DNA sequence: GGACTAATGCGTACGCCGTAAAGATAAGGT
DNA sequence: ACCTTATCTTTACGGCGTACGCATTAGTCC
């Protein structure tokens, strides 16, 4: 059937598929339904197209995921000029964290990327520039990269996720089940829970604290 | 066909399948052929069994992966008594790194774990114990966990992988392709490469340096 | 207009995957 | 001997990534 005959140059023709449109739809779908719901068929359906049509704009599913990762990274503003290396890195890292919080699936695929895409390269170049212009030697800059690690991209792999807020009964159950064998875990879990000594674990504040801890250490490393 | 009739209680009967044997075979297979080659059918074949048989000992593939992660963590010795918190943490972290280097696929699935398994709990309890016994307050211990992050498990997500050793021609190509737009990346890449100012990026040394940087910072935090 | 060319999208098919459901077999307790 | 229970196998379903070949379109030149 000839659509164009029915709708000759009609304005309701769906727009051309492009790599950008594919990436945007994939990111939107991942935001809405989770990264696990990304499949070629599902994504194609989202675009009103058949699965194989995507392969005109994307080499493979891995290429799609790489593209998504790079597109997310490109959302982090890399500017932040003229504020000193410490403030610049701080702002950059927090901005990246904001982006990652909007795309919770992103860290996983960003770190799965084999080779950095254009946006990642641009980003790394920006970070390196801030440090070098800030007076860090090449060796110091190299160390700083390893020290800051993924925090520069706004995320951290914690040893375990302690941001959950236990119900009192769950806390009691945990205490009696693990209390004998894992006293320190129980102590920390209770402290982090709302009833405990600390407030509820505020991930944002904790991220910021750790970031400042690292930046202060780097400042000491540079001057010492 | 009745195997037992042909081989009544014969010693060449394959041993009973158990969760431990399944996990061990899965880890061995992942070490040998990569985590991507782990499928229920492939793993079953490795054990001389049909795919569905595995489900007697494993709830799902996710359960299998969780079990693998926990089994790997359990390989990290959690002892290290009586050496002071700094030396203990250092030793623990380096031991964990040794384990992860033997199972390069492990970090990915360890951090994908939704809830920590028994070995992970034990490990976290050990880390918390070292800090608390070392005189850290609960709050300080909490901060320390976030600061050390995944380094306690022996791995770090770098911003990008700089451990590759470029060939001279590749380095030249990179310099001319990116030199104008990404000068700092090129500078660092050349410095890290064998011909550069730094030696080849030694991941082990770099990990140790970053670890000591963090431990020193924590010592300052505790006393200051 | 008409014909050729290149790009784009579609239909079909193959061999994997995880796992539900039900049958077959073996081991142990009565 | 019989039955229970745990273990392993068979079969099957729906979904996956993607190779391959065809259909349609858009652009370009006569």
Short mmCIF file of C-alpha atoms (C1' of nucleotides) in Angstrom, two decimals:
data_model
loop_
_atom_site.label_atom_id
_atom_site.label_comp_id
_atom_site.label_asym_id
_atom_site.label_seq_id
_atom_site.Cartn_x
_atom_site.Cartn_y
_atom_site.Cartn_z
CA UNK A 1 0.00 0.00 0.00
CA UNK A 2 1.26 3.39 -0.91
CA UNK A 3 0.98 5.77 1.97
CA UNK A 4 2.24 8.61 -0.14
CA UNK A 5 -0.60 8.06 -2.57
CA UNK A 6 -3.12 8.34 0.22
CA UNK A 7 -1.31 11.21 1.88
CA UNK A 8 0.73 12.86 -0.82
CA UNK A 9 3.43 14.75 1.06
CA UNK A 10 0.94 14.97 3.91
CA UNK A 11 2.18 16.72 7.01
CA UNK A 12 1.19 13.79 9.23
CA UNK A 13 3.95 11.68 7.76
CA UNK A 14 6.18 10.60 10.58
CA UNK A 15 9.48 12.44 10.59
CA UNK A 16 12.59 10.79 9.28
CA UNK A 17 14.31 8.40 11.58
CA UNK A 18 17.72 9.66 12.63
CA UNK A 19 20.34 8.50 15.06
CA UNK A 20 19.49 11.42 17.32
CA UNK A 21 15.80 10.59 17.30
CA UNK A 22 16.59 6.96 18.05
CA UNK A 23 18.83 7.91 20.98
CA UNK A 24 16.31 10.39 22.33
CA UNK A 25 13.52 7.83 22.20
CA UNK A 26 15.72 5.22 23.85
CA UNK A 27 16.63 7.58 26.69
CA UNK A 28 13.04 8.58 27.14
CA UNK A 29 11.95 4.93 27.24
CA UNK A 30 14.70 3.99 29.68
CA UNK A 31 13.69 6.89 31.94
CA UNK A 32 10.07 5.85 31.82
CA UNK A 33 10.26 2.05 32.02
CA UNK A 34 13.79 1.19 33.03
CA UNK A 35 16.86 0.14 31.12
CA UNK A 36 15.76 -3.48 31.05
CA UNK A 37 12.81 -2.63 28.86
CA UNK A 38 15.12 -1.47 26.10
CA UNK A 39 14.99 -3.96 23.28
CA UNK A 40 15.25 -3.32 19.59
CA UNK A 41 11.65 -4.37 19.01
CA UNK A 42 10.28 -2.38 21.92
CA UNK A 43 12.20 0.74 20.98
CA UNK A 44 11.16 0.42 17.35
CA UNK A 45 7.54 0.12 18.41
CA UNK A 46 7.99 3.29 20.44
CA UNK A 47 9.07 5.03 17.26
CA UNK A 48 6.29 3.52 15.17
CA UNK A 49 8.74 1.52 13.12
CA UNK A 50 9.97 -2.04 12.74
CA UNK A 51 12.93 -3.37 14.70
CA UNK A 52 15.23 -3.80 11.74
CA UNK A 53 14.77 -0.21 10.66
CA UNK A 54 16.80 0.89 13.65
CA UNK A 55 19.86 -0.82 12.21
CA UNK A 56 20.07 1.85 9.55
CA UNK A 57 21.06 4.31 12.24
CA UNK A 58 22.66 2.09 14.84
CA UNK A 59 25.27 -0.60 14.29
CA UNK A 60 24.05 -2.91 17.03
CA UNK A 61 22.35 -2.85 20.38
CA UNK A 62 25.70 -2.21 22.01
CA UNK A 63 26.17 0.76 19.74
CA UNK A 64 22.76 1.97 20.84
CA UNK A 65 23.73 1.71 24.51
CA UNK A 66 27.02 3.47 23.86
CA UNK A 67 25.16 6.23 22.13
CA UNK A 68 22.76 6.57 25.03
CA UNK A 69 25.65 6.78 27.47
CA UNK A 70 27.37 9.43 25.43
CA UNK A 71 24.17 11.40 24.99
CA UNK A 72 23.69 11.45 28.76
CA UNK A 73 27.25 12.58 29.36
CA UNK A 74 26.79 15.33 26.83
CA UNK A 75 24.06 16.76 29.05
CA UNK A 76 26.64 17.69 31.68
CA UNK A 77 27.72 21.29 31.14
CA UNK A 78 31.48 21.34 30.80
CA UNK A 79 31.98 25.10 31.02
CA UNK A 80 32.60 26.50 34.53
CA UNK A 81 35.40 28.85 33.62
CA UNK A 82 37.42 31.14 35.82
CA UNK A 83 36.45 29.90 39.23
CA UNK A 84 39.54 28.05 40.37
CA UNK A 85 40.06 24.34 39.97
CA UNK A 86 38.38 23.37 43.21
CA UNK A 87 35.14 25.24 42.61
CA UNK A 88 35.12 24.17 38.98
CA UNK A 89 35.53 20.48 39.75
CA UNK A 90 32.98 20.72 42.53
CA UNK A 91 30.43 22.33 40.27
CA UNK A 92 31.16 19.89 37.46
CA UNK A 93 30.81 16.86 39.68
CA UNK A 94 27.56 18.06 41.21
CA UNK A 95 26.16 18.91 37.80
CA UNK A 96 27.05 15.41 36.60
CA UNK A 97 25.35 13.99 39.64
CA UNK A 98 22.22 15.93 38.78
CA UNK A 99 22.21 14.44 35.31
CA UNK A 100 22.73 10.92 36.62
CA UNK A 101 19.92 11.31 39.11
CA UNK A 102 17.60 12.14 36.25
CA UNK A 103 18.73 8.98 34.43
CA UNK A 104 19.24 6.37 37.15
CA UNK A 105 20.08 3.68 34.63
CA UNK A 106 22.92 5.73 33.15
CA UNK A 107 25.81 4.89 35.50
CA UNK A 108 25.54 1.22 34.67
CA UNK A 109 25.84 1.71 30.94
CA UNK A 110 28.34 4.56 31.19
CA UNK A 111 30.78 2.37 33.04
CA UNK A 112 30.07 -0.52 30.69
CA UNK A 113 31.30 1.52 27.75
CA UNK A 114 34.43 0.01 26.27
CA UNK A 115 35.73 3.16 24.61
CA UNK A 116 34.64 6.69 25.46
CA UNK A 117 32.42 8.46 22.96
CA UNK A 118 32.87 12.04 21.80
CA UNK A 119 31.03 13.57 24.75
CA UNK A 120 33.00 11.48 27.22
CA UNK A 121 36.24 12.56 25.59
CA UNK A 122 35.15 16.17 25.72
CA UNK A 123 34.26 15.74 29.37
CA UNK A 124 37.55 14.12 30.31
CA UNK A 125 39.37 16.82 28.42
CA UNK A 126 37.51 19.42 30.44
CA UNK A 127 38.39 17.77 33.74
CA UNK A 128 42.03 17.43 32.77
CA UNK A 129 42.06 21.04 31.64
CA UNK A 130 40.73 22.25 34.97
CA UNK A 131 43.43 20.38 36.87
CA UNK A 132 46.32 21.31 34.58
CA UNK A 133 45.27 24.97 34.43
CA UNK A 134 44.89 24.82 38.19
CA UNK A 135 48.55 24.08 38.56
CA UNK A 136 48.57 20.31 38.91
CA UNK A 137 51.49 18.52 37.33
CA UNK A 138 50.78 15.72 34.90
CA UNK A 139 51.57 13.14 37.54
CA UNK A 140 49.37 14.86 40.09
CA UNK A 141 46.58 15.15 37.56
CA UNK A 142 46.86 11.47 36.82
CA UNK A 143 46.62 10.62 40.49
CA UNK A 144 43.67 12.96 40.91
CA UNK A 145 41.79 11.15 38.15
CA UNK A 146 42.21 7.84 39.93
CA UNK A 147 41.30 9.32 43.29
CA UNK A 148 38.16 11.05 42.12
CA UNK A 149 37.17 8.13 39.91
CA UNK A 150 33.55 7.89 39.01
CA UNK A 151 32.63 10.71 41.36
CA UNK A 152 33.54 13.05 38.54
CA UNK A 153 30.62 11.58 36.66
CA UNK A 154 28.34 12.05 39.61
CA UNK A 155 28.07 8.56 40.93
CA UNK A 156 29.82 6.24 43.31
CA UNK A 157 29.57 2.54 43.87
CA UNK A 158 28.92 2.24 47.54
CA UNK A 159 29.90 -0.85 49.43
CA UNK A 160 26.22 -1.27 50.04
CA UNK A 161 23.14 0.86 49.76
CA UNK A 162 22.40 2.42 53.10
CA UNK A 163 19.87 4.97 51.99
CA UNK A 164 16.88 2.82 52.80
CA UNK A 165 14.64 3.91 55.61
CA UNK A 166 13.72 0.94 57.75
CA UNK A 167 10.37 0.59 59.42
CA UNK A 168 10.70 0.13 63.17
CA UNK A 169 9.48 -3.44 62.97
CA UNK A 170 11.92 -4.21 60.16
CA UNK A 171 14.68 -2.68 62.23
CA UNK A 172 13.74 -4.88 65.17
CA UNK A 173 13.67 -7.95 62.96
CA UNK A 174 17.06 -7.06 61.56
CA UNK A 175 18.48 -6.49 65.00
CA UNK A 176 17.35 -9.87 66.29
CA UNK A 177 18.32 -11.75 63.15
CA UNK A 178 21.78 -10.27 62.71
CA UNK A 179 22.52 -8.76 66.06
CA UNK A 180 24.66 -11.57 67.32
CA UNK A 181 26.70 -12.22 64.20
CA UNK A 182 26.82 -8.74 62.66
CA UNK A 183 26.71 -6.22 65.49
CA UNK A 184 28.35 -3.39 63.58
CA UNK A 185 25.98 -3.71 60.64
CA UNK A 186 23.04 -3.48 62.99
CA UNK A 187 24.54 -0.51 64.79
CA UNK A 188 25.03 1.37 61.54
CA UNK A 189 21.66 0.42 60.12
CA UNK A 190 19.93 1.68 63.22
CA UNK A 191 21.98 4.86 63.28
CA UNK A 192 21.18 5.59 59.66
CA UNK A 193 17.48 4.90 60.11
CA UNK A 194 15.24 7.76 61.12
CA UNK A 195 15.09 6.65 64.71
CA UNK A 196 18.84 6.59 65.06
CA UNK A 197 21.57 8.98 66.01
CA UNK A 198 22.17 10.25 62.50
CA UNK A 199 19.33 11.53 60.45
CA UNK A 200 18.16 9.48 57.54
CA UNK A 201 21.12 8.93 55.26
CA UNK A 202 21.05 11.87 52.89
CA UNK A 203 22.76 10.63 49.78
CA UNK A 204 23.21 14.11 48.36
CA UNK A 205 24.82 15.46 51.49
CA UNK A 206 26.99 12.37 51.78
CA UNK A 207 28.12 12.69 48.18
CA UNK A 208 29.00 16.33 48.74
CA UNK A 209 30.88 15.53 51.93
CA UNK A 210 32.94 12.84 50.26
CA UNK A 211 33.60 15.11 47.28
CA UNK A 212 34.85 17.95 49.49
CA UNK A 213 36.94 15.48 51.44
CA UNK A 214 38.65 14.46 48.22
CA UNK A 215 39.05 17.99 46.89
CA UNK A 216 40.59 19.16 50.17
CA UNK A 217 42.98 16.23 50.05
CA UNK A 218 43.94 17.12 46.49
CA UNK A 219 44.59 20.72 47.50
CA UNK A 220 46.90 19.46 50.22
CA UNK A 221 48.61 17.14 47.76
CA UNK A 222 49.24 20.00 45.37
CA UNK A 223 50.66 22.39 47.89
CA UNK A 224 52.51 19.84 50.03
CA UNK B 1 17.26 -45.86 30.30
CA UNK B 2 18.35 -46.82 33.76
CA UNK B 3 21.85 -45.74 34.39
CA UNK B 4 21.86 -47.30 37.79
CA UNK B 5 21.03 -50.66 36.26
CA UNK B 6 24.04 -50.44 34.02
CA UNK B 7 26.24 -49.00 36.72
CA UNK B 8 24.74 -50.03 40.03
CA UNK B 9 26.13 -47.59 42.55
CA UNK B 10 29.10 -47.30 40.25
CA UNK B 11 31.75 -44.85 41.31
CA UNK B 12 31.67 -43.02 37.96
CA UNK B 13 28.20 -41.69 38.67
CA UNK B 14 28.38 -37.95 38.55
CA UNK B 15 28.22 -36.40 41.98
CA UNK B 16 25.05 -34.79 43.24
CA UNK B 17 24.33 -31.34 42.00
CA UNK B 18 24.42 -28.81 44.80
CA UNK B 19 24.17 -25.04 44.97
CA UNK B 20 27.85 -24.90 45.80
CA UNK B 21 28.80 -27.04 42.82
CA UNK B 22 26.63 -24.91 40.56
CA UNK B 23 28.23 -21.70 41.82
CA UNK B 24 31.72 -23.12 41.55
CA UNK B 25 31.12 -24.24 37.96
CA UNK B 26 29.61 -20.88 37.08
CA UNK B 27 32.59 -19.00 38.48
CA UNK B 28 35.00 -21.30 36.72
CA UNK B 29 33.14 -20.83 33.44
CA UNK B 30 33.00 -17.07 33.84
CA UNK B 31 36.73 -16.99 34.56
CA UNK B 32 37.45 -19.11 31.52
CA UNK B 33 35.08 -17.70 28.90
CA UNK B 34 33.74 -14.46 30.30
CA UNK B 35 30.59 -13.51 32.12
CA UNK B 36 28.66 -13.17 28.86
CA UNK B 37 28.99 -16.86 28.20
CA UNK B 38 27.01 -17.67 31.33
CA UNK B 39 23.63 -19.01 30.31
CA UNK B 40 21.55 -21.63 32.00
CA UNK B 41 21.98 -24.03 29.09
CA UNK B 42 25.70 -23.47 28.77
CA UNK B 43 26.30 -23.83 32.48
CA UNK B 44 24.17 -26.95 32.64
CA UNK B 45 26.12 -28.47 29.79
CA UNK B 46 29.31 -27.70 31.70
CA UNK B 47 27.92 -29.77 34.57
CA UNK B 48 26.71 -32.59 32.32
CA UNK B 49 23.11 -31.83 33.06
CA UNK B 50 20.04 -30.23 31.48
CA UNK B 51 19.30 -26.55 31.89
CA UNK B 52 16.18 -26.98 33.97
CA UNK B 53 18.00 -29.12 36.51
CA UNK B 54 19.78 -26.03 37.73
CA UNK B 55 16.50 -24.60 38.93
CA UNK B 56 16.44 -27.13 41.74
CA UNK B 57 19.37 -25.32 43.30
CA UNK B 58 18.92 -21.80 42.02
CA UNK B 59 15.77 -19.72 41.98
CA UNK B 60 16.56 -17.86 38.75
CA UNK B 61 19.46 -16.63 36.73
CA UNK B 62 19.56 -13.51 38.88
CA UNK B 63 19.81 -15.70 41.93
CA UNK B 64 22.69 -17.48 40.24
CA UNK B 65 24.51 -14.21 39.61
CA UNK B 66 23.89 -13.06 43.17
CA UNK B 67 25.30 -16.33 44.42
CA UNK B 68 28.37 -15.93 42.23
CA UNK B 69 28.91 -12.42 43.56
CA UNK B 70 28.62 -13.54 47.14
CA UNK B 71 30.89 -16.51 46.56
CA UNK B 72 33.55 -14.20 45.18
CA UNK B 73 33.24 -11.82 48.11
CA UNK B 74 33.56 -14.74 50.48
CA UNK B 75 37.02 -15.37 49.06
CA UNK B 76 38.29 -12.14 50.62
CA UNK B 77 39.82 -12.92 54.00
CA UNK B 78 38.14 -10.74 56.58
CA UNK B 79 40.50 -11.42 59.46
CA UNK B 80 43.45 -8.97 59.83
CA UNK B 81 43.25 -8.55 63.58
CA UNK B 82 45.32 -6.40 65.84
CA UNK B 83 47.13 -4.24 63.33
CA UNK B 84 45.43 -0.89 63.72
CA UNK B 85 42.57 0.30 61.56
CA UNK B 86 44.73 1.77 58.84
CA UNK B 87 46.84 -1.29 58.22
CA UNK B 88 43.79 -3.52 58.52
CA UNK B 89 41.77 -1.60 55.98
CA UNK B 90 44.74 -1.37 53.67
CA UNK B 91 45.33 -5.09 53.81
CA UNK B 92 41.64 -5.84 53.40
CA UNK B 93 41.27 -3.58 50.39
CA UNK B 94 44.34 -4.97 48.69
CA UNK B 95 43.23 -8.53 49.36
CA UNK B 96 39.85 -7.74 47.85
CA UNK B 97 41.60 -6.28 44.85
CA UNK B 98 43.54 -9.47 44.44
CA UNK B 99 40.34 -11.45 44.39
CA UNK B 100 38.69 -9.13 41.88
CA UNK B 101 41.70 -9.31 39.60
CA UNK B 102 41.32 -13.07 39.53
CA UNK B 103 37.64 -12.65 38.55
CA UNK B 104 37.51 -9.62 36.28
CA UNK B 105 33.79 -10.04 35.68
CA UNK B 106 33.01 -9.86 39.39
CA UNK B 107 32.82 -6.09 39.99
CA UNK B 108 30.02 -5.74 37.48
CA UNK B 109 27.81 -8.32 39.12
CA UNK B 110 28.80 -7.42 42.66
CA UNK B 111 27.59 -3.88 42.17
CA UNK B 112 24.49 -5.09 40.37
CA UNK B 113 23.41 -7.00 43.46
CA UNK B 114 20.22 -5.57 44.88
CA UNK B 115 20.65 -6.85 48.42
CA UNK B 116 23.91 -8.02 49.93
CA UNK B 117 24.34 -11.74 50.47
CA UNK B 118 25.72 -13.36 53.61
CA UNK B 119 29.36 -12.93 52.62
CA UNK B 120 28.82 -9.29 51.71
CA UNK B 121 27.15 -8.68 55.06
CA UNK B 122 30.02 -10.38 56.83
CA UNK B 123 32.47 -8.27 54.88
CA UNK B 124 30.70 -5.00 55.61
CA UNK B 125 30.49 -5.96 59.25
CA UNK B 126 34.23 -6.54 59.26
CA UNK B 127 34.95 -3.15 57.72
CA UNK B 128 32.63 -1.37 60.12
CA UNK B 129 34.22 -3.23 63.02
CA UNK B 130 37.71 -2.14 62.01
CA UNK B 131 36.64 1.49 61.89
CA UNK B 132 34.61 1.47 65.09
CA UNK B 133 37.28 -0.40 67.04
CA UNK B 134 39.79 2.01 65.57
CA UNK B 135 38.07 4.87 67.34
CA UNK B 136 35.86 6.26 64.58
CA UNK B 137 32.50 7.59 65.68
CA UNK B 138 29.40 6.28 63.99
CA UNK B 139 29.13 9.41 61.91
CA UNK B 140 32.78 9.27 60.92
CA UNK B 141 32.45 5.61 60.06
CA UNK B 142 29.48 6.38 57.89
CA UNK B 143 31.41 9.06 56.05
CA UNK B 144 34.37 6.74 55.67
CA UNK B 145 32.17 4.15 53.98
CA UNK B 146 31.02 6.66 51.40
CA UNK B 147 34.52 7.98 50.87
CA UNK B 148 36.14 4.61 50.37
CA UNK B 149 33.22 3.33 48.34
CA UNK B 150 33.93 0.41 46.08
CA UNK B 151 37.65 0.61 46.77
CA UNK B 152 36.98 -1.48 49.84
CA UNK B 153 35.99 -4.24 47.46
CA UNK B 154 39.12 -3.76 45.45
CA UNK B 155 37.82 -1.97 42.44
CA UNK B 156 37.17 1.53 41.24
CA UNK B 157 35.27 2.86 38.30
CA UNK B 158 37.71 5.12 36.61
CA UNK B 159 36.54 8.00 34.53
CA UNK B 160 38.13 6.19 31.66
CA UNK B 161 40.55 3.34 31.23
CA UNK B 162 44.04 4.72 30.83
CA UNK B 163 45.96 1.54 31.31
CA UNK B 164 46.26 0.81 27.62
CA UNK B 165 49.69 0.99 26.09
CA UNK B 166 49.53 2.79 22.80
CA UNK B 167 51.73 1.90 19.88
CA UNK B 168 53.75 4.87 18.66
CA UNK B 169 51.80 5.04 15.43
CA UNK B 170 48.50 4.91 17.33
CA UNK B 171 49.76 7.68 19.57
CA UNK B 172 50.63 9.80 16.56
CA UNK B 173 47.24 9.16 15.00
CA UNK B 174 45.54 10.09 18.24
CA UNK B 175 47.57 13.25 18.56
CA UNK B 176 46.71 14.45 15.09
CA UNK B 177 43.05 13.44 15.31
CA UNK B 178 42.33 14.94 18.72
CA UNK B 179 45.19 17.30 19.27
CA UNK B 180 43.33 20.42 18.32
CA UNK B 181 40.07 19.75 20.11
CA UNK B 182 41.27 17.68 23.09
CA UNK B 183 44.76 18.84 23.95
CA UNK B 184 44.69 17.69 27.57
CA UNK B 185 43.53 14.19 26.66
CA UNK B 186 46.38 13.87 24.22
CA UNK B 187 48.86 15.20 26.74
CA UNK B 188 47.76 12.67 29.34
CA UNK B 189 47.59 9.80 26.89
CA UNK B 190 51.11 10.46 25.73
CA UNK B 191 52.39 10.85 29.28
CA UNK B 192 50.80 7.58 30.34
CA UNK B 193 52.14 5.72 27.33
CA UNK B 194 55.52 4.06 27.60
CA UNK B 195 57.24 6.78 25.65
CA UNK B 196 55.92 9.50 27.91
CA UNK B 197 56.98 11.23 31.08
CA UNK B 198 55.26 8.77 33.40
CA UNK B 199 55.90 5.11 33.06
CA UNK B 200 53.16 2.94 31.71
CA UNK B 201 50.12 3.45 33.92
CA UNK B 202 50.54 0.86 36.65
CA UNK B 203 47.02 0.18 37.84
CA UNK B 204 48.18 -1.58 40.98
CA UNK B 205 50.43 1.26 42.06
CA UNK B 206 47.76 3.78 41.20
CA UNK B 207 45.17 1.91 43.23
CA UNK B 208 47.53 1.76 46.18
CA UNK B 209 48.34 5.44 45.90
CA UNK B 210 44.68 6.43 45.86
CA UNK B 211 43.95 4.07 48.74
CA UNK B 212 46.70 5.57 50.89
CA UNK B 213 45.54 9.04 49.95
CA UNK B 214 42.10 8.18 51.30
CA UNK B 215 43.36 6.43 54.42
CA UNK B 216 45.61 9.38 55.27
CA UNK B 217 42.69 11.71 54.82
CA UNK B 218 40.58 9.57 57.11
CA UNK B 219 43.30 9.60 59.74
CA UNK B 220 43.31 13.40 59.58
CA UNK B 221 39.54 13.47 59.79
CA UNK B 222 39.58 11.32 62.89
CA UNK B 223 42.20 13.29 64.78
CA UNK B 224 41.24 16.75 63.54
"C1'" DG C 1 7.69 13.29 -17.56
"C1'" DG C 2 10.77 9.20 -17.05
"C1'" DA C 3 14.56 6.34 -15.69
"C1'" DC C 4 18.39 5.26 -12.92
"C1'" DT C 5 20.72 5.18 -8.12
"C1'" DA C 6 21.28 5.32 -3.37
"C1'" DA C 7 19.27 5.43 0.96
"C1'" DT C 8 15.97 3.93 3.96
"C1'" DG C 9 12.57 0.93 5.96
"C1'" DC C 10 10.17 -3.79 6.23
"C1'" DG C 11 9.28 -9.01 6.37
"C1'" DT C 12 10.98 -13.19 7.30
"C1'" DA C 13 13.83 -16.36 9.55
"C1'" DC C 14 17.52 -18.44 12.57
"C1'" DG C 15 19.47 -19.64 16.69
"C1'" DC C 16 19.86 -18.21 21.05
"C1'" DC C 17 17.76 -16.98 25.75
"C1'" DG C 18 15.03 -17.65 30.59
"C1'" DT C 19 11.79 -20.44 32.54
"C1'" DA C 20 6.78 -22.58 33.27
"C1'" DA C 21 4.67 -27.16 33.53
"C1'" DA C 22 4.49 -31.81 33.76
"C1'" DG C 23 6.65 -36.30 33.37
"C1'" DA C 24 10.38 -39.65 34.68
"C1'" DT C 25 13.56 -41.45 37.89
"C1'" DA C 26 15.91 -42.49 42.14
"C1'" DA C 27 16.42 -42.64 47.50
"C1'" DG C 28 14.67 -43.12 51.98
"C1'" DG C 29 11.33 -44.02 55.42
"C1'" DT C 30 7.38 -46.76 56.67
"C1'" DA D 1 6.32 -53.52 48.92
"C1'" DC D 2 4.59 -48.92 48.83
"C1'" DC D 3 4.56 -44.18 49.07
"C1'" DT D 4 6.82 -39.65 49.63
"C1'" DT D 5 10.02 -36.54 48.48
"C1'" DA D 6 13.81 -34.66 46.00
"C1'" DT D 7 16.01 -34.53 41.85
"C1'" DC D 8 16.59 -34.39 36.94
"C1'" DT D 9 14.51 -34.36 32.02
"C1'" DT D 10 11.30 -33.24 28.33
"C1'" DT D 11 8.77 -30.20 25.93
"C1'" DA D 12 7.23 -25.84 24.84
"C1'" DC D 13 6.44 -20.68 24.81
"C1'" DG D 14 7.45 -16.11 24.06
"C1'" DG D 15 11.09 -12.85 23.52
"C1'" DC D 16 15.69 -11.57 22.12
"C1'" DG D 17 19.56 -9.71 18.58
"C1'" DT D 18 20.35 -9.56 13.99
"C1'" DA D 19 21.57 -11.62 8.94
"C1'" DC D 20 19.51 -11.41 4.52
"C1'" DG D 21 16.76 -9.95 0.80
"C1'" DC D 22 12.92 -7.23 -0.93
"C1'" DA D 23 10.06 -2.91 -1.24
"C1'" DT D 24 9.65 1.75 -1.15
"C1'" DT D 25 11.10 6.25 -1.36
"C1'" DA D 26 13.95 10.59 -2.57
"C1'" DG D 27 17.21 12.66 -5.29
"C1'" DT D 28 19.40 13.41 -9.81
"C1'" DC D 29 20.03 13.50 -14.41
"C1'" DC D 30 18.12 13.00 -19.09
#
